[in-house]
Amino acid sequence: MTLNQKIISKKAGRPVKEGEIVIVDVDACFLQDGTGPLAIKRLKELEIEKISPPKRSIIFIDHSSPSPNLSLSNDHKLLRDFAGENNIILSDIGEGVCHQRMAEDFVKPADIVIGSDSHSCTLGALGAFATGMGSSDLAVILGLGKTYLKVCEAILVEITGKFSKGVYAKDLILYLIGKIGADGASYKALEFKGCELDMEERLTISNMAIECGAKAGLFPSDEKTREFLKKRKRENDYLPLESDEDAEYVEKINIDASSLVPYISLPHSVDNVFEVSEKEGLKIDQVFIGTCTNGRVSDLGIAAEILKGKKAKTRLLICPASKNVYLSALKEGIIEILIEAGAVILPPGCGPCVGIHQGVLADGEICLSTANRNFKGRMGNPNSEIYLCSPATASASALYGKITDPREIL
Amino acid sequence: MKISGYAHKFGDDVSTDIIIPGRFFHLRSNLVELAKHLMEDAMPGFIDKIKRGDFIVGGKNFGCGSSREHAPTIMKIAGIKAVLAKSFARIFFRNAINLGLLVIECDTDGIEDGDYLTIDGDGFIENKRTGKRIEFVPLSPFMKKILEDGGLIEYVKKHKGIYSIFHYLVQK
């Protein structure tokens, strides 16, 4: 069995087959301030007397955090009140972006995790079956604790070798998306194997599984998973999990990490991927490092390594993925280095990635971002352009004000 | 089931950021107001061009991106009766069904902007301009049932829970 079949079978209490629709109990679910208010509206429409949400149900205020205007303040109030009235955990402003917080504190291997956010697939890094759904689905999950799932086919991605200097997990996932296309894994799960990647790298890769259409992006649960949970004082949550040797995959892709180079995704499609060296010299206006894709300590650390003692030539926005990340980066002296290099540190959360506030681009401007999407209009202005890359490429480029291959600096 | 309307044609990879951009995030609790901005970055003035009962037609990977159910919700509010595309992004497809918005996966190459289409729920579309029929694979029984009941919320209400729906289907 594949990882996704194994997890769903365990939950269903019987072996499941690809293509069948099963009703399962949900272990952990979450809403955010973009999709939460509509989910509450739908839940009311369900007219359930007493709701039965999963024990780990969390509401995040992370997308427009702190609130930039009145109507969003009212949405936030609705969410806070709902959480209070229904004994649901609230992760309020400044706590961080939902996917990072779910990984830090709430998700265990072999869980079924449903988030009302497309990047919920991030949690596959911990060996959970995690996927994004809409507000109606979350309303039913909050009301009944259950959802319907179609058991999907899976693509196996085997990773061998080690990254060369200047190449990171973000480059690997951009390479994969460029190779199979923005719909290359639609309705399928991506399952990764054979890698020595640590949890922060896995989270970056699983996060972007949705950018090639995947329903989930799963890693086995192994010693690296245990190490991560132990650091979070959750070692008891550990459960080893891997796919069977004879698991059937619809496709197998091999990636030799040592053959990869820094990659960049050009507007307005994530699969529009080139080698950074091919696009060097293009002038940029703003650099954004952070989000659920690349806002972790190792990401900020690499940025500090490149920017230490120097000044950025562009606007440089940095958004730690969570309060926990922020504090660690502060203690390690990373934040000080970044601020001295000209960075503006934004409160933990989604930052400018969703185009609501904090760094909306002017007409004709270009942003080099470590986020996961470069769709037209994504960062608040359809007349601007977003390029996606690793924190190393972003930092090196910030230093020169133009797209720069980080291998020239490191 | 037979419905007819005009097609509004878009290309490949129509993202949820195109359907409803993040810059209108503050209108998400005001869906009628939000609907006025439907597809405006792809086709300025789109909301004034459409008539109730029209169809949105895309290429491949329609609805890629966000889980925001607001995207198919405002299509429904704007009066769009169906979305046709070569392929759909998974979350958009599920959201549309959950809302009771018809989504059809078919070859859309033969459809041009402004074509008058008649959709027969049994599996084909007639294009009045070309006179040609486009066949499609009807939805799975489970998805079809949710759609027919008017979406997931109505479905759960009608069958009193999600287990009973499951049993209902198994019995069938």
Coordinates of C-alpha atoms in Angstrom, one line a residue:
Chain A
M1 CA 0.0 0.0 0.0
T2 CA 1.0 3.6 -0.6
L3 CA 1.3 6.0 2.3
N4 CA -2.0 7.6 1.6
Q5 CA -3.8 4.2 1.3
K6 CA -2.2 3.1 4.5
I7 CA -3.4 6.1 6.5
I8 CA -6.9 6.0 5.1
S9 CA -7.2 2.2 5.6
K10 CA -6.2 2.5 9.2
K11 CA -8.9 5.2 9.7
A12 CA -11.6 3.3 7.8
G13 CA -10.8 0.1 9.6
R14 CA -10.4 -1.9 6.4
P15 CA -8.1 -1.9 3.4
V16 CA -9.2 0.8 0.9
K17 CA -8.6 0.8 -2.8
E18 CA -7.7 3.7 -5.1
G19 CA -10.8 5.5 -6.5
E20 CA -13.2 4.5 -3.7
I21 CA -14.9 7.2 -1.7
V22 CA -14.8 6.6 2.1
I23 CA -16.2 8.4 5.1
V24 CA -13.5 9.0 7.7
D25 CA -13.1 10.6 11.1
V26 CA -10.9 13.6 11.0
D27 CA -8.1 13.8 13.6
A28 CA -7.3 17.5 13.2
C29 CA -8.9 20.3 11.3
F30 CA -8.3 24.0 10.9
L31 CA -9.8 27.2 9.5
Q32 CA -8.1 30.5 8.8
D33 CA -9.5 34.1 8.6
G34 CA -10.0 33.9 4.9
T35 CA -12.1 30.8 4.9
G36 CA -13.3 30.6 8.5
P37 CA -16.2 33.1 8.4
L38 CA -17.8 31.3 5.4
A39 CA -17.4 28.0 7.2
I40 CA -19.2 29.3 10.3
K41 CA -22.0 30.6 8.0
R42 CA -22.3 27.1 6.4
L43 CA -22.2 25.4 9.8
K44 CA -25.2 27.5 10.9
E45 CA -27.0 26.4 7.7
L46 CA -26.5 22.8 8.8
E47 CA -28.7 23.5 11.8
I48 CA -27.0 21.0 14.1
E49 CA -28.0 21.3 17.8
K50 CA -24.7 20.2 19.2
I51 CA -21.6 20.1 17.0
S52 CA -18.9 17.4 17.3
P53 CA -15.7 18.9 16.0
P54 CA -12.4 16.9 16.0
K55 CA -10.5 17.3 19.3
R56 CA -7.8 19.1 17.5
S57 CA -9.8 21.9 15.8
I58 CA -8.0 25.2 15.5
I59 CA -8.9 28.6 14.2
F60 CA -6.1 30.7 12.9
I61 CA -6.0 34.5 12.4
D62 CA -3.0 34.6 10.1
H63 CA -4.0 35.8 6.6
S64 CA -4.7 39.4 7.5
S65 CA -3.0 39.7 10.8
P66 CA -3.2 42.1 12.6
S67 CA -6.4 43.3 10.9
P68 CA -5.8 46.0 8.3
N69 CA -9.4 47.3 8.1
L70 CA -12.9 47.3 9.7
S71 CA -14.6 44.5 7.8
L72 CA -11.7 42.1 8.5
S73 CA -11.7 43.2 12.2
N74 CA -15.4 42.1 12.3
D75 CA -14.5 38.8 10.6
H76 CA -11.8 38.3 13.2
K77 CA -14.2 39.0 16.0
L78 CA -16.6 36.4 14.6
L79 CA -13.9 33.8 14.6
R80 CA -12.7 34.7 18.1
D81 CA -16.3 34.5 19.4
F82 CA -17.0 31.2 17.7
A83 CA -13.8 29.7 19.0
G84 CA -14.7 30.8 22.6
E85 CA -18.3 29.6 22.4
N86 CA -17.3 26.2 21.0
N87 CA -14.2 25.4 22.9
I88 CA -12.1 25.5 19.8
I89 CA -8.4 26.4 20.0
L90 CA -7.7 30.0 18.8
S91 CA -4.3 30.9 17.3
D92 CA -4.6 34.7 17.2
I93 CA -2.5 37.4 15.6
G94 CA 1.2 37.1 15.8
E95 CA 1.1 33.3 16.6
G96 CA 2.0 32.4 13.0
V97 CA 0.8 30.9 9.8
C98 CA -1.6 27.9 10.2
H99 CA 0.6 25.3 8.5
Q100 CA 3.7 26.1 10.5
R101 CA 1.7 26.1 13.8
M102 CA -0.1 22.9 12.9
A103 CA 3.3 21.2 12.3
E104 CA 4.8 22.6 15.5
D105 CA 2.0 21.7 17.9
F106 CA -0.9 19.8 16.5
V107 CA -0.2 17.2 13.8
K108 CA 1.0 13.6 14.4
P109 CA 2.1 11.0 11.9
A110 CA -0.8 9.0 10.4
D111 CA -3.3 11.7 11.2
I112 CA -6.0 12.7 8.8
V113 CA -5.7 16.5 8.7
I114 CA -8.1 18.7 6.8
G115 CA -7.5 22.4 6.6
S116 CA -9.6 25.1 4.9
D117 CA -6.5 26.3 3.1
S118 CA -5.0 24.8 -0.1
H119 CA -1.5 24.5 1.5
S120 CA -2.7 22.1 4.1
C121 CA -0.7 19.5 2.2
T122 CA 2.3 21.0 4.1
L123 CA 1.5 18.6 7.0
G124 CA 2.3 15.6 4.8
A125 CA 5.9 16.3 5.8
L126 CA 5.1 14.7 9.2
G127 CA 3.6 11.6 7.6
A128 CA 0.0 12.8 7.9
F129 CA -2.6 12.6 5.2
A130 CA -3.3 16.3 5.0
T131 CA -5.3 18.1 2.3
G132 CA -7.1 21.4 1.7
M133 CA -10.8 21.7 1.4
G134 CA -13.4 24.5 1.3
S135 CA -15.6 26.1 3.9
S136 CA -18.6 23.7 3.4
D137 CA -16.4 20.7 4.0
L138 CA -15.0 22.3 7.1
A139 CA -18.5 23.1 8.3
V140 CA -19.4 19.4 8.0
I141 CA -16.2 18.4 9.7
L142 CA -16.8 20.8 12.6
G143 CA -20.4 19.6 12.8
L144 CA -19.9 15.9 12.5
G145 CA -16.2 15.3 12.9
K146 CA -16.2 13.4 9.6
T147 CA -15.6 14.0 5.9
Y148 CA -15.7 12.1 2.6
L149 CA -12.4 11.3 0.9
K150 CA -11.6 9.7 -2.4
V151 CA -8.6 7.4 -2.1
C152 CA -6.2 8.6 -4.7
E153 CA -3.5 7.3 -6.9
A154 CA 0.1 8.3 -6.0
I155 CA 3.3 9.3 -7.7
L156 CA 6.5 8.2 -6.1
V157 CA 9.3 10.7 -6.0
E158 CA 12.6 9.1 -5.1
I159 CA 15.3 11.5 -4.0
T160 CA 18.9 10.4 -4.0
G161 CA 22.2 12.4 -3.5
K162 CA 22.8 15.6 -1.6
F163 CA 22.2 19.2 -2.5
S164 CA 25.3 21.1 -3.9
K165 CA 26.2 24.4 -2.2
G166 CA 23.5 27.1 -2.8
V167 CA 20.8 24.6 -3.7
Y168 CA 17.9 23.9 -1.3
A169 CA 14.6 22.1 -0.8
K170 CA 12.8 25.0 -2.6
D171 CA 14.9 24.4 -5.7
L172 CA 13.9 20.7 -5.6
I173 CA 10.2 21.4 -5.5
L174 CA 10.4 24.1 -8.1
Y175 CA 12.3 21.7 -10.3
L176 CA 9.7 19.0 -9.8
I177 CA 6.8 21.4 -10.6
G178 CA 8.6 22.6 -13.7
K179 CA 9.1 19.1 -14.8
I180 CA 5.6 17.7 -14.3
G181 CA 3.6 21.0 -14.7
A182 CA 1.0 22.9 -12.7
D183 CA -1.5 20.0 -13.1
G184 CA 1.0 17.2 -13.3
A185 CA -0.2 15.5 -10.1
S186 CA -3.9 16.6 -10.1
Y187 CA -6.1 14.3 -8.1
K188 CA -3.0 12.3 -7.0
A189 CA -0.8 12.2 -4.0
L190 CA 2.9 12.9 -4.2
E191 CA 4.9 10.5 -2.0
F192 CA 8.6 11.2 -1.4
K193 CA 11.1 8.5 -0.5
G194 CA 14.8 7.8 0.0
C195 CA 15.8 11.2 1.3
E196 CA 17.8 12.5 4.1
L197 CA 15.9 15.8 4.2
D198 CA 15.3 17.3 7.6
M199 CA 11.8 18.4 8.7
E200 CA 12.1 22.1 7.6
E201 CA 13.1 20.9 4.1
R202 CA 10.2 18.4 4.0
L203 CA 7.7 21.1 5.1
T204 CA 8.9 23.3 2.2
I205 CA 8.5 20.5 -0.3
S206 CA 5.1 19.2 1.0
N207 CA 3.8 22.8 1.1
M208 CA 4.1 23.2 -2.6
A209 CA 2.6 19.8 -3.6
I210 CA -0.6 21.7 -4.4
E211 CA 1.3 23.8 -7.0
C212 CA 1.4 20.7 -9.3
G213 CA -2.2 19.9 -8.3
A214 CA -1.4 17.2 -5.8
K215 CA -4.0 16.3 -3.2
A216 CA -1.3 15.5 -0.6
G217 CA 2.5 15.5 -0.4
L218 CA 3.6 12.8 1.9
F219 CA 6.9 11.9 3.5
P220 CA 7.5 8.7 5.5
S221 CA 7.5 9.2 9.3
D222 CA 11.1 8.3 10.4
E223 CA 13.9 9.3 12.7
K224 CA 13.8 12.8 11.3
T225 CA 10.1 13.0 12.2
R226 CA 10.9 11.7 15.7
E227 CA 13.7 14.3 16.1
F228 CA 11.4 17.1 15.1
L229 CA 8.6 16.0 17.5
K230 CA 11.2 15.6 20.3
K231 CA 12.3 19.2 19.9
R232 CA 8.7 20.2 20.2
K233 CA 8.4 18.1 23.4
R234 CA 6.0 15.8 21.6
E235 CA 8.1 12.6 21.2
N236 CA 5.1 10.5 22.4
D237 CA 3.2 11.6 19.2
Y238 CA 5.8 9.8 17.1
L239 CA 4.7 6.7 15.0
P240 CA 6.9 5.2 12.4
L241 CA 5.2 4.9 9.0
E242 CA 6.4 4.1 5.5
S243 CA 4.8 2.8 2.3
D244 CA 5.0 -1.0 1.6
E245 CA 7.8 -2.2 -0.6
D246 CA 5.3 -3.5 -3.2
A247 CA 3.1 -0.4 -3.1
E248 CA 1.7 0.4 -6.6
Y249 CA 2.4 3.9 -8.0
V250 CA 1.0 5.3 -11.2
E251 CA 4.3 7.0 -11.9
K252 CA 7.9 7.0 -10.5
I253 CA 10.1 10.0 -10.7
N254 CA 13.8 9.9 -9.7
I255 CA 15.6 13.1 -8.6
D256 CA 19.3 13.2 -8.0
A257 CA 19.6 16.2 -5.6
S258 CA 23.2 16.6 -6.5
S259 CA 22.3 17.4 -10.1
L260 CA 20.0 20.3 -9.1
V261 CA 20.9 24.0 -9.4
P262 CA 19.0 27.1 -8.1
Y263 CA 15.7 27.5 -9.9
I264 CA 13.3 30.4 -10.3
S265 CA 9.6 30.4 -11.2
L266 CA 8.6 33.2 -13.6
P267 CA 5.2 35.0 -13.7
H268 CA 2.3 34.1 -13.8
S269 CA 2.5 30.4 -13.4
V270 CA 4.4 28.3 -10.8
D271 CA 5.5 25.8 -13.4
N272 CA 7.2 28.4 -15.5
V273 CA 10.6 27.3 -14.1
F274 CA 14.1 28.3 -15.2
E275 CA 17.6 28.0 -13.8
V276 CA 18.4 31.2 -11.9
S277 CA 21.6 31.6 -13.9
E278 CA 19.5 32.0 -17.1
K279 CA 17.6 35.0 -15.6
E280 CA 20.4 36.8 -13.8
G281 CA 20.5 40.6 -14.0
L282 CA 16.8 41.3 -14.1
K283 CA 16.1 44.3 -11.9
I284 CA 13.8 43.7 -8.9
D285 CA 11.9 46.1 -6.6
Q286 CA 11.0 44.1 -3.6
V287 CA 12.2 40.9 -2.0
F288 CA 10.0 38.9 0.3
I289 CA 11.3 36.1 2.5
G290 CA 8.9 34.1 4.7
T291 CA 5.4 32.4 4.5
C292 CA 4.4 28.8 5.1
T293 CA 6.9 27.8 2.3
N294 CA 10.1 29.4 3.5
G295 CA 9.6 31.3 6.8
R296 CA 11.4 28.9 9.1
V297 CA 14.6 29.3 11.1
S298 CA 16.9 27.6 8.6
D299 CA 15.4 29.9 5.9
L300 CA 16.0 33.1 7.8
G301 CA 19.4 31.7 8.8
I302 CA 20.6 31.3 5.2
A303 CA 19.3 34.9 4.5
A304 CA 21.4 36.2 7.4
E305 CA 24.4 34.3 6.3
I306 CA 24.3 36.0 2.9
L307 CA 23.3 39.5 4.1
K308 CA 25.5 39.7 7.2
G309 CA 27.3 43.0 7.4
K310 CA 25.9 44.1 4.0
K311 CA 23.0 46.3 2.8
A312 CA 20.1 45.1 0.6
K313 CA 19.5 47.2 -2.5
T314 CA 15.8 46.5 -2.6
R315 CA 12.9 46.7 -0.2
L316 CA 13.3 43.6 1.9
L317 CA 10.4 42.1 3.8
I318 CA 10.9 39.2 6.1
C319 CA 8.0 37.3 7.8
P320 CA 8.8 34.5 10.3
A321 CA 6.4 31.7 9.9
S322 CA 5.5 31.6 13.6
K323 CA 6.2 33.2 17.0
N324 CA 8.3 30.2 17.8
V325 CA 10.4 30.7 14.7
Y326 CA 10.7 34.5 15.4
L327 CA 11.9 33.8 19.0
S328 CA 14.5 31.3 17.9
A329 CA 15.8 33.6 15.1
L330 CA 16.0 36.4 17.7
K331 CA 17.9 34.2 20.1
E332 CA 20.3 33.1 17.4
G333 CA 21.0 36.7 16.4
I334 CA 19.5 36.2 12.9
I335 CA 16.9 39.0 13.2
E336 CA 19.5 41.6 14.2
I337 CA 21.6 40.7 11.2
L338 CA 18.6 41.0 8.9
I339 CA 17.4 44.3 10.3
E340 CA 20.9 45.8 10.0
A341 CA 20.9 44.6 6.3
G342 CA 17.8 46.7 5.8
A343 CA 15.0 44.2 6.4
V344 CA 11.6 45.1 7.7
I345 CA 10.4 42.3 10.0
L346 CA 6.7 41.6 9.7
P347 CA 4.5 39.9 12.3
P348 CA 4.4 36.1 12.0
G349 CA 1.7 35.1 9.6
C350 CA 1.0 35.0 5.9
G351 CA 2.5 38.5 5.3
P352 CA 2.1 40.0 1.8
C353 CA 1.6 36.6 0.1
V354 CA -2.2 36.8 -0.2
G355 CA -2.3 40.4 -1.5
I356 CA -4.2 41.9 1.4
H357 CA -1.7 44.2 3.0
Q358 CA 2.0 44.6 4.0
G359 CA 3.9 45.0 0.7
V360 CA 1.4 45.4 -2.1
L361 CA 3.3 46.1 -5.2
A362 CA 3.0 49.2 -7.4
D363 CA 2.1 49.0 -11.1
G364 CA 4.9 47.4 -13.1
E365 CA 6.9 46.4 -10.0
I366 CA 8.6 43.0 -9.6
C367 CA 8.8 41.1 -6.4
L368 CA 11.2 38.2 -5.8
S369 CA 9.4 36.0 -3.3
T370 CA 10.0 32.8 -1.3
A371 CA 6.3 32.1 -1.2
N372 CA 4.5 29.4 -3.1
R373 CA 2.4 31.3 -5.7
N374 CA 3.1 33.8 -8.4
F375 CA -0.4 34.0 -10.0
K376 CA -1.4 37.2 -11.6
G377 CA -2.7 39.6 -8.9
R378 CA -1.6 37.3 -6.1
M379 CA 0.2 40.0 -4.1
G380 CA -2.5 42.6 -4.5
N381 CA -1.8 44.1 -7.9
P382 CA -2.6 42.4 -11.3
N383 CA -0.2 44.9 -12.9
S384 CA 2.9 43.6 -11.1
E385 CA 5.0 40.5 -11.3
I386 CA 6.1 37.8 -8.8
Y387 CA 9.1 35.5 -9.2
L388 CA 9.6 32.6 -6.9
C389 CA 12.8 31.2 -5.5
S390 CA 14.7 30.0 -2.5
P391 CA 15.7 32.2 0.5
A392 CA 19.3 32.0 -0.7
T393 CA 18.5 33.3 -4.2
A394 CA 16.2 35.9 -2.7
S395 CA 18.8 37.2 -0.3
A396 CA 21.6 37.2 -2.9
S397 CA 19.3 39.1 -5.3
A398 CA 18.3 41.6 -2.6
L399 CA 22.0 42.4 -2.1
Y400 CA 22.4 43.4 -5.8
G401 CA 18.9 44.6 -6.5
K402 CA 18.8 42.2 -9.4
I403 CA 18.3 38.4 -9.8
T404 CA 21.5 36.8 -8.7
D405 CA 22.7 33.1 -8.5
P406 CA 23.4 32.5 -4.8
R407 CA 26.3 30.2 -5.7
E408 CA 28.3 33.3 -6.6
I409 CA 28.2 34.5 -3.0
L410 CA 28.1 31.4 -0.8
Chain B
M1 CA -31.7 17.8 -17.3
K2 CA -31.1 20.3 -20.1
I3 CA -29.8 23.8 -19.7
S4 CA -28.8 26.4 -22.3
G5 CA -26.7 29.5 -22.2
Y6 CA -23.9 31.6 -23.6
A7 CA -20.2 30.6 -23.1
H8 CA -17.6 33.0 -21.7
K9 CA -14.3 31.6 -22.7
F10 CA -11.0 31.8 -20.8
G11 CA -7.7 30.0 -21.2
D12 CA -5.7 27.5 -19.2
D13 CA -4.8 27.7 -15.5
V14 CA -7.5 30.1 -14.5
S15 CA -6.5 30.6 -10.8
T16 CA -8.7 31.4 -7.8
D17 CA -6.7 34.6 -7.7
I18 CA -8.1 35.4 -11.1
I19 CA -11.6 34.3 -10.2
I20 CA -11.5 36.5 -7.1
P21 CA -8.3 38.3 -6.2
G22 CA -7.0 38.5 -2.7
R23 CA -7.2 42.3 -2.7
F24 CA -11.0 41.9 -2.2
F25 CA -10.3 39.7 0.9
H26 CA -12.2 42.3 3.0
L27 CA -15.4 41.6 1.1
R28 CA -15.5 37.9 1.8
S29 CA -18.3 38.3 4.3
N30 CA -20.3 40.4 1.8
L31 CA -20.7 37.8 -1.0
V32 CA -23.0 39.9 -3.2
E33 CA -20.5 42.7 -3.2
L34 CA -17.6 40.3 -3.8
A35 CA -19.5 38.8 -6.8
K36 CA -19.2 42.1 -8.6
H37 CA -15.5 41.5 -9.0
L38 CA -15.8 38.0 -10.5
M39 CA -13.1 37.4 -13.1
E40 CA -12.4 41.1 -13.5
D41 CA -8.6 40.7 -13.8
A42 CA -9.1 38.4 -16.7
M43 CA -12.0 40.2 -18.4
P44 CA -12.7 43.7 -17.1
G45 CA -16.4 44.3 -16.8
F46 CA -17.2 40.6 -16.8
I47 CA -20.0 40.9 -14.3
D48 CA -21.9 43.4 -16.6
K49 CA -21.4 41.2 -19.7
I50 CA -23.0 38.0 -18.3
K51 CA -26.6 37.0 -18.2
R52 CA -28.1 34.6 -15.6
G53 CA -27.8 31.1 -16.9
D54 CA -24.5 31.6 -18.8
F55 CA -21.5 29.3 -18.6
I56 CA -17.8 29.9 -17.8
V57 CA -15.6 27.9 -20.1
G58 CA -11.9 27.3 -19.4
G59 CA -9.0 25.2 -20.6
K60 CA -6.9 22.9 -18.4
N61 CA -6.4 23.2 -14.7
F62 CA -9.4 25.5 -14.1
G63 CA -9.6 26.9 -10.5
C64 CA -6.0 26.1 -9.5
G65 CA -4.8 27.7 -6.3
S66 CA -6.7 28.6 -3.1
S67 CA -9.3 26.6 -1.2
R68 CA -11.5 29.7 -1.1
E69 CA -15.0 28.5 -1.6
H70 CA -15.9 32.1 -2.4
A71 CA -14.7 31.5 -5.9
P72 CA -17.5 29.1 -7.0
T73 CA -19.9 30.8 -4.5
I74 CA -19.8 34.1 -6.3
M75 CA -20.1 32.4 -9.7
K76 CA -23.4 31.0 -8.4
I77 CA -24.5 34.4 -7.0
A78 CA -23.6 36.0 -10.4
G79 CA -25.9 33.5 -12.1
I80 CA -23.4 31.2 -13.7
K81 CA -25.1 27.8 -14.3
A82 CA -22.1 25.7 -15.1
V83 CA -18.3 25.7 -15.5
L84 CA -16.8 23.7 -18.4
A85 CA -13.1 23.0 -18.6
K86 CA -10.7 20.4 -20.0
S87 CA -9.6 19.7 -16.4
F88 CA -10.2 21.2 -13.0
A89 CA -8.0 21.7 -9.9
R90 CA -9.2 19.3 -7.3
I91 CA -10.3 21.7 -4.6
F92 CA -12.2 24.0 -6.9
F93 CA -14.0 21.0 -8.4
R94 CA -15.0 19.7 -4.9
N95 CA -16.0 23.1 -3.8
A96 CA -18.3 23.6 -6.8
I97 CA -20.0 20.3 -6.3
N98 CA -20.4 21.0 -2.5
L99 CA -22.2 24.2 -3.5
G100 CA -24.4 22.7 -6.1
L101 CA -22.6 24.3 -9.0
L102 CA -22.4 22.1 -12.1
V103 CA -18.8 21.4 -13.3
I104 CA -18.2 19.5 -16.5
E105 CA -14.9 18.1 -17.6
C106 CA -14.8 18.0 -21.4
D107 CA -12.8 19.1 -24.5
T108 CA -13.4 22.8 -24.7
D109 CA -11.3 23.5 -27.7
G110 CA -14.4 23.7 -30.0
I111 CA -16.1 26.3 -27.8
E112 CA -15.5 30.0 -28.5
D113 CA -16.4 33.1 -26.5
G114 CA -20.1 33.9 -27.1
D115 CA -21.1 30.4 -28.3
Y116 CA -24.6 29.3 -27.4
L117 CA -24.5 25.8 -25.7
T118 CA -27.1 23.3 -24.6
I119 CA -25.9 20.9 -21.9
D120 CA -27.6 17.6 -21.6
G121 CA -26.9 16.1 -18.2
D122 CA -26.7 12.6 -19.7
G123 CA -23.3 13.4 -21.2
F124 CA -23.2 15.7 -24.1
I125 CA -23.1 19.4 -25.0
E126 CA -24.5 20.9 -28.3
N127 CA -22.7 23.9 -29.7
K128 CA -25.3 25.9 -31.8
R129 CA -22.6 27.8 -33.8
T130 CA -20.7 24.7 -34.9
G131 CA -23.6 22.2 -34.7
K132 CA -21.2 19.8 -33.1
R133 CA -21.7 17.6 -30.1
I134 CA -19.1 17.5 -27.3
E135 CA -19.4 14.4 -25.1
F136 CA -18.4 14.2 -21.5
V137 CA -18.2 11.6 -18.8
P138 CA -21.1 12.3 -16.3
L139 CA -20.2 12.8 -12.6
S140 CA -19.7 9.8 -10.3
P141 CA -23.0 8.8 -8.5
F142 CA -21.7 10.2 -5.2
M143 CA -20.9 13.6 -6.6
K144 CA -24.0 13.6 -8.7
K145 CA -26.2 13.0 -5.6
I146 CA -24.6 15.9 -3.7
L147 CA -25.1 18.1 -6.7
E148 CA -28.7 17.1 -7.2
D149 CA -29.5 17.7 -3.5
G150 CA -28.2 21.3 -3.9
G151 CA -24.8 20.9 -2.4
L152 CA -23.1 19.3 0.6
I153 CA -24.9 21.2 3.3
E154 CA -28.3 20.4 1.9
Y155 CA -27.2 16.8 1.3
V156 CA -26.1 16.3 5.0
K157 CA -29.4 17.9 6.2
K158 CA -31.5 15.8 4.0
H159 CA -29.8 12.5 4.9
K160 CA -29.3 13.5 8.5
G161 CA -25.6 13.1 8.8
I162 CA -22.7 11.9 6.7
Y163 CA -22.9 8.2 7.8
S164 CA -26.5 7.9 6.6
I165 CA -25.4 9.2 3.3
F166 CA -22.8 6.5 3.1
H167 CA -25.2 3.8 4.1
Y168 CA -27.7 5.2 1.6
L169 CA -25.2 4.8 -1.2
V170 CA -24.0 1.4 -0.1
Q171 CA -27.7 0.2 0.0
K172 CA -28.2 1.6 -3.4

